[in-house]
Every structure is written in structure tokens, then in C-alpha cells.
Amino acid sequence: MTSTSCAHLRPGTWPLHWDLVLDDQLGPTDGLASCRSCGTVYLLEMLDWRGAERLMRMAVLERALATRLLRDLDRGSCDAGRAAAELAHVRSLAVAVPQLLLVDTAIPAIVAAVPTPADRPLPTESWRDLDCDGGWIDYARSYVEMTKA
């Protein structure tokens, strides 16, 4: 499985369908989303936000793994910890994409796919444990402005 995003994730488009929203704060913050054109499944996890903009970490999942997770979660279980364990297992198998996805949730549309910085470690925690002070949004915005010049 490749660690690159599909060609359909282009600025000004929203080719994704949310298959499963894992967390929400005035719109999806974490979840599984699949490309409507090619079917690539992504684990998207919010890293930062400002207003309607979200910056997401991306990882690719095997379609069969995502399908099994969705099926198992839909079935439910009497074991209260099973869903969390299954989700942790899926996260451990996700292949990180070396890009961050800047999204405008008001439209919705992709603003840009920006490379993860080589000189700044990418947080792995949930957005709920991060500052979400706009610093990562600033990084993404500066990259977008730099590439326009």
C-alpha cells in the first residue's frame, strides 16, 4: 500500500465522503473518509483549526480493513472496550501520508495539501490534547502563499 494521497485531492474540490465520523466539533474532526472517484480510504485526524479551516493529518487504510471496521462497529458488541480496541488496531495499520490536508469546512473544499515539515515533528495526539492555537494552520497557509509566488 502506498503512502501517497490520490490525485483527486485537489484544491477547490471535495471528493471525499465521510464513511465514519469519530469525533466532531462544529464539523468532523476525526474519521474515515473515502475518495468518491477512486475509493482510497483515509484516516483523517484534525491537527489544528481556526474558524472554518481544519488542518488534518492523513493516513491511508486498506479498503478491506476499513470495510471490516465499519461492519464490526455497525454490529456492535457487549464488550464496552471492543470498539476502541478495533479502532486502535486500525490506526496502527494506517500508512501515514507525508502531507497535511487544509480544509475549509464552510464550503466544504480542500484548500491545499501541504507537505509535513521536515524540521518540525508532527504531533500524534488527539486534537483535544493539542493547543489548536492556529500555529499549524499558519504553517499550511504560509506554504500555500509561498507556492503561489
Coordinates of C-alpha atoms in Angstrom, one line a residue:
M1 CA 0.0 0.0 0.0
T2 CA 1.3 3.4 -0.9
S3 CA 1.8 6.4 1.5
T4 CA 0.7 8.9 -1.1
S5 CA -2.7 10.6 -1.5
C6 CA -4.8 10.0 -4.6
A7 CA -4.8 12.5 -7.4
H8 CA -8.3 13.6 -6.7
L9 CA -7.4 15.6 -3.6
R10 CA -7.1 18.9 -5.4
P11 CA -7.7 22.4 -4.1
G12 CA -11.2 23.7 -4.6
T13 CA -12.8 20.2 -4.7
W14 CA -14.3 18.0 -2.0
P15 CA -14.0 14.4 -3.5
L16 CA -14.3 12.8 -0.1
H17 CA -17.2 11.1 1.6
W18 CA -17.2 10.7 5.4
D19 CA -17.7 7.0 6.0
L20 CA -17.4 7.3 9.7
V21 CA -17.1 10.4 11.9
L22 CA -15.1 9.5 15.0
D23 CA -15.1 13.0 16.6
D24 CA -16.9 16.2 15.8
Q25 CA -16.6 19.9 16.8
L26 CA -18.7 22.1 14.6
G27 CA -18.0 19.6 11.9
P28 CA -16.0 16.4 11.6
T29 CA -12.6 16.4 13.2
D30 CA -11.5 12.8 13.0
G31 CA -12.8 9.9 10.9
L32 CA -12.7 7.7 7.9
A33 CA -13.3 9.3 4.6
S34 CA -13.1 7.7 1.1
C35 CA -12.5 9.3 -2.3
R36 CA -15.6 9.2 -4.4
S37 CA -13.6 8.8 -7.6
C38 CA -11.0 6.0 -6.7
G39 CA -12.2 4.6 -3.4
T40 CA -9.0 5.3 -1.5
V41 CA -9.8 5.3 2.2
Y42 CA -8.2 7.9 4.5
L43 CA -8.0 8.2 8.2
L44 CA -8.2 12.0 8.8
E45 CA -7.4 13.4 12.2
M46 CA -7.5 17.1 12.9
L47 CA -4.3 18.7 14.0
D48 CA -5.4 22.4 14.2
W49 CA -8.3 24.6 13.4
R50 CA -9.2 28.3 13.0
G51 CA -12.7 29.3 12.2
A52 CA -14.0 27.0 9.4
E53 CA -10.4 25.8 8.5
R54 CA -9.2 22.5 9.6
L55 CA -5.7 21.0 9.2
M56 CA -5.8 17.2 9.0
R57 CA -3.2 14.5 9.3
M58 CA -3.8 11.9 6.7
A59 CA -3.1 8.2 6.6
V60 CA -4.2 5.6 4.0
L61 CA -6.1 2.5 5.0
E62 CA -6.6 -0.7 3.1
R63 CA -10.2 -0.8 1.9
A64 CA -10.8 -4.3 3.3
L65 CA -9.6 -3.1 6.7
A66 CA -11.9 -0.1 6.7
T67 CA -14.9 -2.2 5.5
R68 CA -14.3 -4.7 8.3
L69 CA -14.1 -1.9 10.9
L70 CA -17.3 -0.3 9.7
R71 CA -19.1 -3.6 9.7
D72 CA -17.9 -4.5 13.1
L73 CA -18.8 -1.2 14.6
D74 CA -22.2 -1.3 13.0
R75 CA -22.8 -4.7 14.6
G76 CA -21.9 -3.5 18.0
S77 CA -20.7 -5.7 20.9
C78 CA -21.5 -6.3 24.5
D79 CA -17.8 -5.7 25.2
A80 CA -17.5 -2.0 26.0
G81 CA -13.8 -1.8 25.1
R82 CA -14.0 -3.7 21.8
A83 CA -14.8 -0.7 19.6
A84 CA -11.8 1.3 21.0
A85 CA -9.5 -1.8 20.6
E86 CA -10.6 -2.3 17.0
L87 CA -10.1 1.4 16.2
A88 CA -6.6 1.3 17.8
H89 CA -5.8 -1.7 15.7
V90 CA -6.9 0.1 12.5
R91 CA -4.9 3.2 13.4
S92 CA -1.8 1.0 14.0
L93 CA -2.1 -0.3 10.4
A94 CA -2.8 3.0 8.7
V95 CA 0.1 4.3 6.5
A96 CA 0.9 7.9 7.1
V97 CA 0.7 10.2 4.1
P98 CA 3.5 12.9 4.3
Q99 CA 1.0 15.6 3.6
L100 CA -1.4 17.6 5.7
L101 CA -4.8 18.5 4.3
L102 CA -6.1 22.0 4.8
V103 CA -9.9 22.0 4.5
D104 CA -12.4 24.8 4.6
T105 CA -15.4 23.2 6.2
A106 CA -17.8 26.0 5.4
I107 CA -17.8 25.2 1.7
P108 CA -16.6 22.3 2.1
A109 CA -13.5 22.2 0.0
I110 CA -9.8 21.3 0.1
V111 CA -7.7 24.5 0.3
A112 CA -4.4 22.7 -0.1
A113 CA -2.4 19.6 0.5
V114 CA 0.9 20.7 2.1
P115 CA 3.9 18.6 2.9
T116 CA 4.6 17.7 6.5
P117 CA 7.5 19.8 7.7
A118 CA 10.9 18.1 7.9
D119 CA 12.1 20.4 10.7
R120 CA 9.1 20.2 13.0
P121 CA 7.8 16.9 14.5
L122 CA 4.1 16.2 13.7
P123 CA 2.1 15.7 16.9
T124 CA 0.4 12.3 17.2
E125 CA -2.0 13.2 20.0
S126 CA -5.7 13.8 19.5
W127 CA -6.6 17.4 18.7
R128 CA -8.3 17.5 22.1
D129 CA -4.9 17.3 23.7
L130 CA -3.3 19.9 21.5
D131 CA -3.3 23.7 21.7
C132 CA -5.2 24.2 18.4
D133 CA -3.9 27.8 18.5
G134 CA -3.6 28.2 14.8
G135 CA 0.1 27.6 14.6
W136 CA -0.2 24.6 12.3
I137 CA -2.8 26.5 10.2
D138 CA -0.2 29.3 9.9
Y139 CA 2.3 26.8 8.6
A140 CA -0.1 25.5 6.0
R141 CA -1.2 29.0 4.9
S142 CA 2.5 30.1 4.6
Y143 CA 3.2 27.1 2.4
V144 CA 0.2 27.9 0.2
E145 CA 1.3 31.6 -0.1
M146 CA 4.9 30.6 -0.9
T147 CA 3.8 28.3 -3.7
K148 CA 1.6 31.0 -5.3
A149 CA 4.6 33.3 -5.6

